[in-house]
Amino acid sequence: MKKLSIRDLDLKNKRVLLRVDFNVPFNDDGTIRDDARIRAALPTIQYILDQGAKLTLMSHLGKSEGSMEPCKKRLYELLARDDVTVLENLRHNKAEKDPDSNPEFAKELATHGDVFVNDAFGAAHRNHSSIVTICQYFPGKCAAGFLMEKEVDALSPLVENPTRPFSAIIGGAKIDSKFNVLQALQQKVDHLFIGGGMVFTIMKAMGNSIGNSIYDPAHLEVVSEFIDEAKNLVLPEDIVIAEQFSDGAETHIVGYEEGVPDGWQGMDIGPKTLEKWRPLLHESKTIFWNGPMGVFEFPNFAKGTEGLAKMLAEMNSLRIVGGGDSGAAISLLNLNNKFTHVSTGGGASLEFLEKGSLPGINALTNKF
Ligand code: AMP
């Protein structure tokens, strides 16, 4: 990485301001559902404390509400000490997301440290006060933490010179938020596999019937042009359809060409799809996967996502999972150690692949 590393800073007796991504999921009763993001920052936190520095942490949590208290408590348990300052949820202040609305906010945050370390890879694609604006107040002293370095080191081979064949598998529902990535990836990969809800915008654009499946009318035209040009798309072979959007709904499997009948909706990729995809994935030397293949929150429609996770877990190639729901599915199946890297950032890893860097990385001090 061509940016200053936390190892390059003399931290003894310094006040370190560390940006982390503690945006963890919660259960309905307010307890933390998965503390993986807190654990992922521990090597950096421990290193800073071991260097004899005074540490202040900051993170956002959820959209805007929510207190950092449960995360702070969990952190103190994991560290078995409680002398780390944790600032309140950054998004309590509107200027976190909109730095121009109050440039003083970043300046105030900067008063908490002599040096700044960013370990929040999962938020590094955001042009926010605590990610980008803050760096101007630490000239020559903005470093990447260990998690940030690990993520960049793991994802860079995909951007710079991937070993081919290179395949990307993209799922999830929102074609609007992933269309730019699809376009960028399509230029870079040998095979672009598509699953999840975004399949139905493509299916409709190809003139196939999609019943009540979700699709994005605003993207039909661009998707239509995209599929005309993209010769390396690999689409599902079959689709699991349901009569209603519920786990207990009656299901059938239809062929992709056959389409989804009226009154039904596509919920998952079918079993023939994975069988068709297997050889191409098997011969791939580099694989990137982001996004579920179906409505995996319902066990009945999680088979495509789980089947893909298990299939990839058995392969030997460089396999990287771009966080988010696909990362969660892998954790749930306890398959993390079967992959080369499971990123902590969904949106961040996609944008890194698309653009080759992220605003929060660019803002760090260059290393000469
Ligand atoms: P995204 O944030 O774009 O990665 O989308 C993730 C969401 O896509 C998950 O909550 C899935 O339930 C949803 N999803 C995946 N496949 C489908 C589908 N066929 N129909 C509706 N939603 C889907």
PDB file of N, CA, C and O in Angstrom, residues 53-124:
ATOM      1  N   ALA A  53       0.091   4.648  23.672  1.00  0.00           N
ATOM      2  CA  ALA A  53      -0.649   5.836  23.228  1.00  0.00           C
ATOM      3  C   ALA A  53      -1.972   5.938  23.981  1.00  0.00           C
ATOM      4  O   ALA A  53      -2.440   4.972  24.584  1.00  0.00           O
ATOM      5  N   LYS A  54      -2.561   7.134  23.904  1.00  0.00           N
ATOM      6  CA  LYS A  54      -3.892   7.330  24.481  1.00  0.00           C
ATOM      7  C   LYS A  54      -4.875   7.286  23.321  1.00  0.00           C
ATOM      8  O   LYS A  54      -4.719   8.037  22.341  1.00  0.00           O
ATOM      9  N   LEU A  55      -5.866   6.407  23.414  1.00  0.00           N
ATOM     10  CA  LEU A  55      -6.707   6.129  22.237  1.00  0.00           C
ATOM     11  C   LEU A  55      -8.124   6.676  22.354  1.00  0.00           C
ATOM     12  O   LEU A  55      -8.808   6.473  23.356  1.00  0.00           O
ATOM     13  N   THR A  56      -8.566   7.374  21.282  1.00  0.00           N
ATOM     14  CA  THR A  56      -9.968   7.768  21.146  1.00  0.00           C
ATOM     15  C   THR A  56     -10.510   7.143  19.861  1.00  0.00           C
ATOM     16  O   THR A  56      -9.916   7.296  18.795  1.00  0.00           O
ATOM     17  N   LEU A  57     -11.635   6.429  19.994  1.00  0.00           N
ATOM     18  CA  LEU A  57     -12.268   5.770  18.846  1.00  0.00           C
ATOM     19  C   LEU A  57     -13.470   6.549  18.389  1.00  0.00           C
ATOM     20  O   LEU A  57     -14.179   7.155  19.209  1.00  0.00           O
ATOM     21  N   MET A  58     -13.749   6.497  17.093  1.00  0.00           N
ATOM     22  CA  MET A  58     -15.005   7.076  16.600  1.00  0.00           C
ATOM     23  C   MET A  58     -15.562   6.214  15.480  1.00  0.00           C
ATOM     24  O   MET A  58     -14.814   5.605  14.713  1.00  0.00           O
ATOM     25  N   SER A  59     -16.895   6.134  15.404  1.00  0.00           N
ATOM     26  CA  SER A  59     -17.577   5.331  14.385  1.00  0.00           C
ATOM     27  C   SER A  59     -18.974   5.884  14.146  1.00  0.00           C
ATOM     28  O   SER A  59     -19.510   6.622  14.976  1.00  0.00           O
ATOM     29  N   HIS A  60     -19.551   5.493  13.014  1.00  0.00           N
ATOM     30  CA  HIS A  60     -20.975   5.749  12.833  1.00  0.00           C
ATOM     31  C   HIS A  60     -21.702   4.461  13.204  1.00  0.00           C
ATOM     32  O   HIS A  60     -21.082   3.391  13.312  1.00  0.00           O
ATOM     33  N   LEU A  61     -22.996   4.578  13.396  1.00  0.00           N
ATOM     34  CA  LEU A  61     -23.807   3.404  13.744  1.00  0.00           C
ATOM     35  C   LEU A  61     -25.195   3.612  13.156  1.00  0.00           C
ATOM     36  O   LEU A  61     -25.896   4.550  13.532  1.00  0.00           O
ATOM     37  N   GLY A  62     -25.590   2.722  12.234  1.00  0.00           N
ATOM     38  CA  GLY A  62     -26.930   2.834  11.651  1.00  0.00           C
ATOM     39  C   GLY A  62     -27.090   4.124  10.894  1.00  0.00           C
ATOM     40  O   GLY A  62     -26.125   4.809  10.578  1.00  0.00           O
ATOM     41  N   LYS A  63     -28.311   4.445  10.593  1.00  0.00           N
ATOM     42  CA  LYS A  63     -28.588   5.622   9.773  1.00  0.00           C
ATOM     43  C   LYS A  63     -28.232   6.897  10.537  1.00  0.00           C
ATOM     44  O   LYS A  63     -27.459   7.705  10.096  1.00  0.00           O
ATOM     45  N   SER A  64     -28.804   7.116  11.717  1.00  0.00           N
ATOM     46  CA  SER A  64     -28.454   8.320  12.478  1.00  0.00           C
ATOM     47  C   SER A  64     -28.694   8.127  13.969  1.00  0.00           C
ATOM     48  O   SER A  64     -27.950   8.592  14.799  1.00  0.00           O
ATOM     49  N   GLU A  65     -29.766   7.406  14.297  1.00  0.00           N
ATOM     50  CA  GLU A  65     -30.095   7.207  15.713  1.00  0.00           C
ATOM     51  C   GLU A  65     -29.075   6.239  16.330  1.00  0.00           C
ATOM     52  O   GLU A  65     -28.002   6.044  15.801  1.00  0.00           O
ATOM     53  N   GLY A  66     -29.337   5.655  17.443  1.00  0.00           N
ATOM     54  CA  GLY A  66     -28.446   4.618  17.978  1.00  0.00           C
ATOM     55  C   GLY A  66     -27.259   5.181  18.735  1.00  0.00           C
ATOM     56  O   GLY A  66     -26.611   6.116  18.289  1.00  0.00           O
ATOM     57  N   SER A  67     -26.995   4.591  19.895  1.00  0.00           N
ATOM     58  CA  SER A  67     -25.876   5.042  20.719  1.00  0.00           C
ATOM     59  C   SER A  67     -24.727   4.040  20.608  1.00  0.00           C
ATOM     60  O   SER A  67     -24.946   2.845  20.397  1.00  0.00           O
ATOM     61  N   MET A  68     -23.505   4.519  20.772  1.00  0.00           N
ATOM     62  CA  MET A  68     -22.325   3.638  20.709  1.00  0.00           C
ATOM     63  C   MET A  68     -22.152   2.827  21.994  1.00  0.00           C
ATOM     64  O   MET A  68     -21.260   1.985  22.062  1.00  0.00           O
ATOM     65  N   GLU A  69     -22.989   3.106  23.027  1.00  0.00           N
ATOM     66  CA  GLU A  69     -22.796   2.457  24.339  1.00  0.00           C
ATOM     67  C   GLU A  69     -22.650   0.932  24.266  1.00  0.00           C
ATOM     68  O   GLU A  69     -21.703   0.382  24.832  1.00  0.00           O
ATOM     69  N   PRO A  70     -23.580   0.203  23.548  1.00  0.00           N
ATOM     70  CA  PRO A  70     -23.417  -1.265  23.507  1.00  0.00           C
ATOM     71  C   PRO A  70     -22.089  -1.688  22.869  1.00  0.00           C
ATOM     72  O   PRO A  70     -21.474  -2.668  23.315  1.00  0.00           O
ATOM     73  N   CYS A  71     -21.643  -0.941  21.857  1.00  0.00           N
ATOM     74  CA  CYS A  71     -20.365  -1.282  21.189  1.00  0.00           C
ATOM     75  C   CYS A  71     -19.199  -1.030  22.130  1.00  0.00           C
ATOM     76  O   CYS A  71     -18.238  -1.801  22.185  1.00  0.00           O
ATOM     77  N   LYS A  72     -19.309   0.075  22.885  1.00  0.00           N
ATOM     78  CA  LYS A  72     -18.253   0.425  23.836  1.00  0.00           C
ATOM     79  C   LYS A  72     -18.129  -0.671  24.900  1.00  0.00           C
ATOM     80  O   LYS A  72     -17.026  -1.127  25.214  1.00  0.00           O
ATOM     81  N   LYS A  73     -19.304  -1.102  25.385  1.00  0.00           N
ATOM     82  CA  LYS A  73     -19.319  -2.146  26.407  1.00  0.00           C
ATOM     83  C   LYS A  73     -18.673  -3.428  25.876  1.00  0.00           C
ATOM     84  O   LYS A  73     -17.837  -4.046  26.536  1.00  0.00           O
ATOM     85  N   ARG A  74     -19.074  -3.793  24.641  1.00  0.00           N
ATOM     86  CA  ARG A  74     -18.529  -5.012  24.028  1.00  0.00           C
ATOM     87  C   ARG A  74     -17.016  -4.882  23.826  1.00  0.00           C
ATOM     88  O   ARG A  74     -16.263  -5.818  24.070  1.00  0.00           O
ATOM     89  N   LEU A  75     -16.576  -3.714  23.411  1.00  0.00           N
ATOM     90  CA  LEU A  75     -15.146  -3.489  23.197  1.00  0.00           C
ATOM     91  C   LEU A  75     -14.369  -3.660  24.500  1.00  0.00           C
ATOM     92  O   LEU A  75     -13.332  -4.316  24.541  1.00  0.00           O
ATOM     93  N   TYR A  76     -14.900  -3.074  25.582  1.00  0.00           N
ATOM     94  CA  TYR A  76     -14.218  -3.165  26.878  1.00  0.00           C
ATOM     95  C   TYR A  76     -14.130  -4.627  27.337  1.00  0.00           C
ATOM     96  O   TYR A  76     -13.131  -5.039  27.914  1.00  0.00           O
ATOM     97  N   GLU A  77     -15.188  -5.401  27.046  1.00  0.00           N
ATOM     98  CA  GLU A  77     -15.151  -6.828  27.391  1.00  0.00           C
ATOM     99  C   GLU A  77     -14.044  -7.537  26.606  1.00  0.00           C
ATOM    100  O   GLU A  77     -13.263  -8.306  27.154  1.00  0.00           O
ATOM    101  N   LEU A  78     -13.999  -7.252  25.294  1.00  0.00           N
ATOM    102  CA  LEU A  78     -13.016  -7.929  24.433  1.00  0.00           C
ATOM    103  C   LEU A  78     -11.586  -7.543  24.799  1.00  0.00           C
ATOM    104  O   LEU A  78     -10.671  -8.361  24.719  1.00  0.00           O
ATOM    105  N   LEU A  79     -11.399  -6.279  25.219  1.00  0.00           N
ATOM    106  CA  LEU A  79     -10.047  -5.809  25.557  1.00  0.00           C
ATOM    107  C   LEU A  79      -9.682  -6.108  27.005  1.00  0.00           C
ATOM    108  O   LEU A  79      -8.517  -6.012  27.380  1.00  0.00           O
ATOM    109  N   ALA A  80     -10.700  -6.413  27.798  1.00  0.00           N
ATOM    110  CA  ALA A  80     -10.537  -6.572  29.243  1.00  0.00           C
ATOM    111  C   ALA A  80      -9.909  -5.324  29.861  1.00  0.00           C
ATOM    112  O   ALA A  80      -9.073  -5.397  30.770  1.00  0.00           O
ATOM    113  N   ARG A  81     -10.262  -4.172  29.350  1.00  0.00           N
ATOM    114  CA  ARG A  81      -9.864  -2.888  29.942  1.00  0.00           C
ATOM    115  C   ARG A  81     -10.861  -1.811  29.482  1.00  0.00           C
ATOM    116  O   ARG A  81     -11.549  -1.981  28.477  1.00  0.00           O
ATOM    117  N   ASP A  82     -10.928  -0.720  30.223  1.00  0.00           N
ATOM    118  CA  ASP A  82     -11.961   0.273  29.892  1.00  0.00           C
ATOM    119  C   ASP A  82     -11.394   1.700  29.863  1.00  0.00           C
ATOM    120  O   ASP A  82     -12.060   2.650  30.258  1.00  0.00           O
ATOM    121  N   ASP A  83     -10.163   1.821  29.369  1.00  0.00           N
ATOM    122  CA  ASP A  83      -9.548   3.146  29.340  1.00  0.00           C
ATOM    123  C   ASP A  83      -9.468   3.736  27.932  1.00  0.00           C
ATOM    124  O   ASP A  83      -8.647   4.588  27.641  1.00  0.00           O
ATOM    125  N   VAL A  84     -10.327   3.219  27.044  1.00  0.00           N
ATOM    126  CA  VAL A  84     -10.366   3.762  25.676  1.00  0.00           C
ATOM    127  C   VAL A  84     -11.586   4.685  25.573  1.00  0.00           C
ATOM    128  O   VAL A  84     -12.683   4.296  25.973  1.00  0.00           O
ATOM    129  N   THR A  85     -11.386   5.886  25.046  1.00  0.00           N
ATOM    130  CA  THR A  85     -12.520   6.804  24.873  1.00  0.00           C
ATOM    131  C   THR A  85     -13.237   6.451  23.565  1.00  0.00           C
ATOM    132  O   THR A  85     -12.590   6.250  22.537  1.00  0.00           O
ATOM    133  N   VAL A  86     -14.576   6.340  23.627  1.00  0.00           N
ATOM    134  CA  VAL A  86     -15.356   6.080  22.413  1.00  0.00           C
ATOM    135  C   VAL A  86     -16.324   7.243  22.219  1.00  0.00           C
ATOM    136  O   VAL A  86     -17.203   7.475  23.061  1.00  0.00           O
ATOM    137  N   LEU A  87     -16.146   7.987  21.135  1.00  0.00           N
ATOM    138  CA  LEU A  87     -17.035   9.120  20.873  1.00  0.00           C
ATOM    139  C   LEU A  87     -18.428   8.608  20.507  1.00  0.00           C
ATOM    140  O   LEU A  87     -18.581   7.472  20.071  1.00  0.00           O
ATOM    141  N   GLU A  88     -19.446   9.465  20.642  1.00  0.00           N
ATOM    142  CA  GLU A  88     -20.810   9.053  20.313  1.00  0.00           C
ATOM    143  C   GLU A  88     -20.966   8.902  18.790  1.00  0.00           C
ATOM    144  O   GLU A  88     -20.157   9.428  18.022  1.00  0.00           O
ATOM    145  N   ASN A  89     -21.980   8.126  18.404  1.00  0.00           N
ATOM    146  CA  ASN A  89     -22.323   7.870  17.000  1.00  0.00           C
ATOM    147  C   ASN A  89     -22.143   9.143  16.146  1.00  0.00           C
ATOM    148  O   ASN A  89     -22.845  10.128  16.333  1.00  0.00           O
ATOM    149  N   LEU A  90     -21.207   9.083  15.222  1.00  0.00           N
ATOM    150  CA  LEU A  90     -20.878  10.264  14.422  1.00  0.00           C
ATOM    151  C   LEU A  90     -22.084  10.804  13.655  1.00  0.00           C
ATOM    152  O   LEU A  90     -22.180  11.994  13.390  1.00  0.00           O
ATOM    153  N   ARG A  91     -23.001   9.917  13.323  1.00  0.00           N
ATOM    154  CA  ARG A  91     -24.151  10.363  12.505  1.00  0.00           C
ATOM    155  C   ARG A  91     -25.195  11.111  13.320  1.00  0.00           C
ATOM    156  O   ARG A  91     -26.200  11.565  12.762  1.00  0.00           O
ATOM    157  N   HIS A  92     -24.957  11.269  14.632  1.00  0.00           N
ATOM    158  CA  HIS A  92     -25.838  12.161  15.402  1.00  0.00           C
ATOM    159  C   HIS A  92     -25.694  13.582  14.868  1.00  0.00           C
ATOM    160  O   HIS A  92     -26.577  14.413  15.057  1.00  0.00           O
ATOM    161  N   ASN A  93     -24.560  13.852  14.255  1.00  0.00           N
ATOM    162  CA  ASN A  93     -24.333  15.182  13.683  1.00  0.00           C
ATOM    163  C   ASN A  93     -24.475  15.093  12.160  1.00  0.00           C
ATOM    164  O   ASN A  93     -23.785  14.305  11.510  1.00  0.00           O
ATOM    165  N   LYS A  94     -25.363  15.922  11.599  1.00  0.00           N
ATOM    166  CA  LYS A  94     -25.628  15.854  10.148  1.00  0.00           C
ATOM    167  C   LYS A  94     -24.380  16.107   9.318  1.00  0.00           C
ATOM    168  O   LYS A  94     -24.261  15.657   8.179  1.00  0.00           O
ATOM    169  N   ALA A  95     -23.439  16.843   9.905  1.00  0.00           N
ATOM    170  CA  ALA A  95     -22.229  17.192   9.160  1.00  0.00           C
ATOM    171  C   ALA A  95     -21.327  15.987   8.915  1.00  0.00           C
ATOM    172  O   ALA A  95     -20.422  16.056   8.089  1.00  0.00           O
ATOM    173  N   GLU A  96     -21.567  14.875   9.610  1.00  0.00           N
ATOM    174  CA  GLU A  96     -20.765  13.682   9.323  1.00  0.00           C
ATOM    175  C   GLU A  96     -20.963  13.273   7.857  1.00  0.00           C
ATOM    176  O   GLU A  96     -20.003  13.082   7.123  1.00  0.00           O
ATOM    177  N   LYS A  97     -22.241  13.185   7.432  1.00  0.00           N
ATOM    178  CA  LYS A  97     -22.511  12.773   6.054  1.00  0.00           C
ATOM    179  C   LYS A  97     -22.394  13.923   5.066  1.00  0.00           C
ATOM    180  O   LYS A  97     -22.220  13.714   3.877  1.00  0.00           O
ATOM    181  N   ASP A  98     -22.550  15.148   5.580  1.00  0.00           N
ATOM    182  CA  ASP A  98     -22.557  16.316   4.698  1.00  0.00           C
ATOM    183  C   ASP A  98     -21.518  17.323   5.208  1.00  0.00           C
ATOM    184  O   ASP A  98     -21.862  18.335   5.824  1.00  0.00           O
ATOM    185  N   PRO A  99     -20.236  17.036   4.960  1.00  0.00           N
ATOM    186  CA  PRO A  99     -19.163  17.852   5.551  1.00  0.00           C
ATOM    187  C   PRO A  99     -19.283  19.338   5.228  1.00  0.00           C
ATOM    188  O   PRO A  99     -18.975  20.182   6.079  1.00  0.00           O
ATOM    189  N   ASP A 100     -19.787  19.678   4.026  1.00  0.00           N
ATOM    190  CA  ASP A 100     -19.872  21.095   3.639  1.00  0.00           C
ATOM    191  C   ASP A 100     -20.861  21.871   4.502  1.00  0.00           C
ATOM    192  O   ASP A 100     -20.764  23.084   4.639  1.00  0.00           O
ATOM    193  N   SER A 101     -21.839  21.159   5.081  1.00  0.00           N
ATOM    194  CA  SER A 101     -22.855  21.854   5.880  1.00  0.00           C
ATOM    195  C   SER A 101     -22.256  22.420   7.166  1.00  0.00           C
ATOM    196  O   SER A 101     -22.792  23.364   7.743  1.00  0.00           O
ATOM    197  N   ASN A 102     -21.156  21.865   7.624  1.00  0.00           N
ATOM    198  CA  ASN A 102     -20.489  22.392   8.816  1.00  0.00           C
ATOM    199  C   ASN A 102     -19.041  21.897   8.889  1.00  0.00           C
ATOM    200  O   ASN A 102     -18.760  20.888   9.548  1.00  0.00           O
ATOM    201  N   PRO A 103     -18.119  22.588   8.232  1.00  0.00           N
ATOM    202  CA  PRO A 103     -16.716  22.147   8.218  1.00  0.00           C
ATOM    203  C   PRO A 103     -16.098  22.112   9.618  1.00  0.00           C
ATOM    204  O   PRO A 103     -15.093  21.443   9.836  1.00  0.00           O
ATOM    205  N   GLU A 104     -16.724  22.814  10.566  1.00  0.00           N
ATOM    206  CA  GLU A 104     -16.198  22.828  11.937  1.00  0.00           C
ATOM    207  C   GLU A 104     -16.286  21.447  12.588  1.00  0.00           C
ATOM    208  O   GLU A 104     -15.543  21.153  13.525  1.00  0.00           O
ATOM    209  N   PHE A 105     -17.204  20.621  12.114  1.00  0.00           N
ATOM    210  CA  PHE A 105     -17.394  19.308  12.741  1.00  0.00           C
ATOM    211  C   PHE A 105     -16.115  18.455  12.649  1.00  0.00           C
ATOM    212  O   PHE A 105     -15.652  17.908  13.650  1.00  0.00           O
ATOM    213  N   ALA A 106     -15.529  18.388  11.466  1.00  0.00           N
ATOM    214  CA  ALA A 106     -14.298  17.603  11.300  1.00  0.00           C
ATOM    215  C   ALA A 106     -13.174  18.195  12.152  1.00  0.00           C
ATOM    216  O   ALA A 106     -12.376  17.471  12.747  1.00  0.00           O
ATOM    217  N   LYS A 107     -13.151  19.532  12.205  1.00  0.00           N
ATOM    218  CA  LYS A 107     -12.107  20.225  12.975  1.00  0.00           C
ATOM    219  C   LYS A 107     -12.223  19.889  14.461  1.00  0.00           C
ATOM    220  O   LYS A 107     -11.223  19.625  15.140  1.00  0.00           O
ATOM    221  N   GLU A 108     -13.463  19.862  14.937  1.00  0.00           N
ATOM    222  CA  GLU A 108     -13.710  19.497  16.346  1.00  0.00           C
ATOM    223  C   GLU A 108     -13.275  18.066  16.626  1.00  0.00           C
ATOM    224  O   GLU A 108     -12.630  17.777  17.636  1.00  0.00           O
ATOM    225  N   LEU A 109     -13.644  17.156  15.698  1.00  0.00           N
ATOM    226  CA  LEU A 109     -13.246  15.747  15.873  1.00  0.00           C
ATOM    227  C   LEU A 109     -11.726  15.644  15.953  1.00  0.00           C
ATOM    228  O   LEU A 109     -11.173  14.889  16.762  1.00  0.00           O
ATOM    229  N   ALA A 110     -11.047  16.431  15.125  1.00  0.00           N
ATOM    230  CA  ALA A 110      -9.583  16.352  15.039  1.00  0.00           C
ATOM    231  C   ALA A 110      -8.907  16.762  16.349  1.00  0.00           C
ATOM    232  O   ALA A 110      -7.762  16.367  16.599  1.00  0.00           O
ATOM    233  N   THR A 111      -9.598  17.503  17.200  1.00  0.00           N
ATOM    234  CA  THR A 111      -8.977  17.931  18.462  1.00  0.00           C
ATOM    235  C   THR A 111      -8.732  16.741  19.403  1.00  0.00           C
ATOM    236  O   THR A 111      -8.028  16.863  20.396  1.00  0.00           O
ATOM    237  N   HIS A 112      -9.306  15.589  19.071  1.00  0.00           N
ATOM    238  CA  HIS A 112      -9.137  14.410  19.937  1.00  0.00           C
ATOM    239  C   HIS A 112      -7.829  13.659  19.701  1.00  0.00           C
ATOM    240  O   HIS A 112      -7.555  12.678  20.390  1.00  0.00           O
ATOM    241  N   GLY A 113      -7.048  14.059  18.707  1.00  0.00           N
ATOM    242  CA  GLY A 113      -5.827  13.286  18.440  1.00  0.00           C
ATOM    243  C   GLY A 113      -4.651  14.133  17.986  1.00  0.00           C
ATOM    244  O   GLY A 113      -4.825  15.249  17.484  1.00  0.00           O
ATOM    245  N   ASP A 114      -3.448  13.571  18.187  1.00  0.00           N
ATOM    246  CA  ASP A 114      -2.235  14.154  17.595  1.00  0.00           C
ATOM    247  C   ASP A 114      -1.981  13.519  16.228  1.00  0.00           C
ATOM    248  O   ASP A 114      -1.348  14.115  15.366  1.00  0.00           O
ATOM    249  N   VAL A 115      -2.432  12.266  16.076  1.00  0.00           N
ATOM    250  CA  VAL A 115      -2.324  11.570  14.795  1.00  0.00           C
ATOM    251  C   VAL A 115      -3.679  10.919  14.501  1.00  0.00           C
ATOM    252  O   VAL A 115      -4.490  10.703  15.411  1.00  0.00           O
ATOM    253  N   PHE A 116      -3.901  10.608  13.201  1.00  0.00           N
ATOM    254  CA  PHE A 116      -5.177  10.011  12.795  1.00  0.00           C
ATOM    255  C   PHE A 116      -4.918   8.673  12.107  1.00  0.00           C
ATOM    256  O   PHE A 116      -4.032   8.569  11.248  1.00  0.00           O
ATOM    257  N   VAL A 117      -5.666   7.654  12.530  1.00  0.00           N
ATOM    258  CA  VAL A 117      -5.559   6.336  11.892  1.00  0.00           C
ATOM    259  C   VAL A 117      -6.951   5.929  11.415  1.00  0.00           C
ATOM    260  O   VAL A 117      -7.933   6.051  12.159  1.00  0.00           O
ATOM    261  N   ASN A 118      -7.034   5.495  10.153  1.00  0.00           N
ATOM    262  CA  ASN A 118      -8.325   5.035   9.640  1.00  0.00           C
ATOM    263  C   ASN A 118      -8.289   3.520   9.457  1.00  0.00           C
ATOM    264  O   ASN A 118      -7.487   2.997   8.693  1.00  0.00           O
ATOM    265  N   ASP A 119      -9.175   2.841  10.180  1.00  0.00           N
ATOM    266  CA  ASP A 119      -9.283   1.382  10.052  1.00  0.00           C
ATOM    267  C   ASP A 119     -10.688   0.998   9.574  1.00  0.00           C
ATOM    268  O   ASP A 119     -11.057  -0.169   9.609  1.00  0.00           O
ATOM    269  N   ALA A 120     -11.450   2.010   9.149  1.00  0.00           N
ATOM    270  CA  ALA A 120     -12.855   1.776   8.777  1.00  0.00           C
ATOM    271  C   ALA A 120     -12.966   1.517   7.282  1.00  0.00           C
ATOM    272  O   ALA A 120     -13.526   2.326   6.533  1.00  0.00           O
ATOM    273  N   PHE A 121     -12.457   0.369   6.832  1.00  0.00           N
ATOM    274  CA  PHE A 121     -12.546   0.069   5.399  1.00  0.00           C
ATOM    275  C   PHE A 121     -13.999   0.108   4.928  1.00  0.00           C
ATOM    276  O   PHE A 121     -14.302   0.627   3.854  1.00  0.00           O
ATOM    277  N   GLY A 122     -14.905  -0.430   5.750  1.00  0.00           N
ATOM    278  CA  GLY A 122     -16.320  -0.517   5.374  1.00  0.00           C
ATOM    279  C   GLY A 122     -16.987   0.826   5.145  1.00  0.00           C
ATOM    280  O   GLY A 122     -18.085   0.894   4.588  1.00  0.00           O
ATOM    281  N   ALA A 123     -16.334   1.925   5.574  1.00  0.00           N
ATOM    282  CA  ALA A 123     -16.904   3.269   5.371  1.00  0.00           C
ATOM    283  C   ALA A 123     -16.001   4.132   4.492  1.00  0.00           C
ATOM    284  O   ALA A 123     -16.292   5.305   4.275  1.00  0.00           O
ATOM    285  N   ALA A 124     -14.924   3.535   3.977  1.00  0.00           N
ATOM    286  CA  ALA A 124     -13.917   4.339   3.261  1.00  0.00           C
ATOM    287  C   ALA A 124     -14.380   4.800   1.884  1.00  0.00           C
ATOM    288  O   ALA A 124     -13.705   5.598   1.235  1.00  0.00           O
TER     289      ALA A 124
END
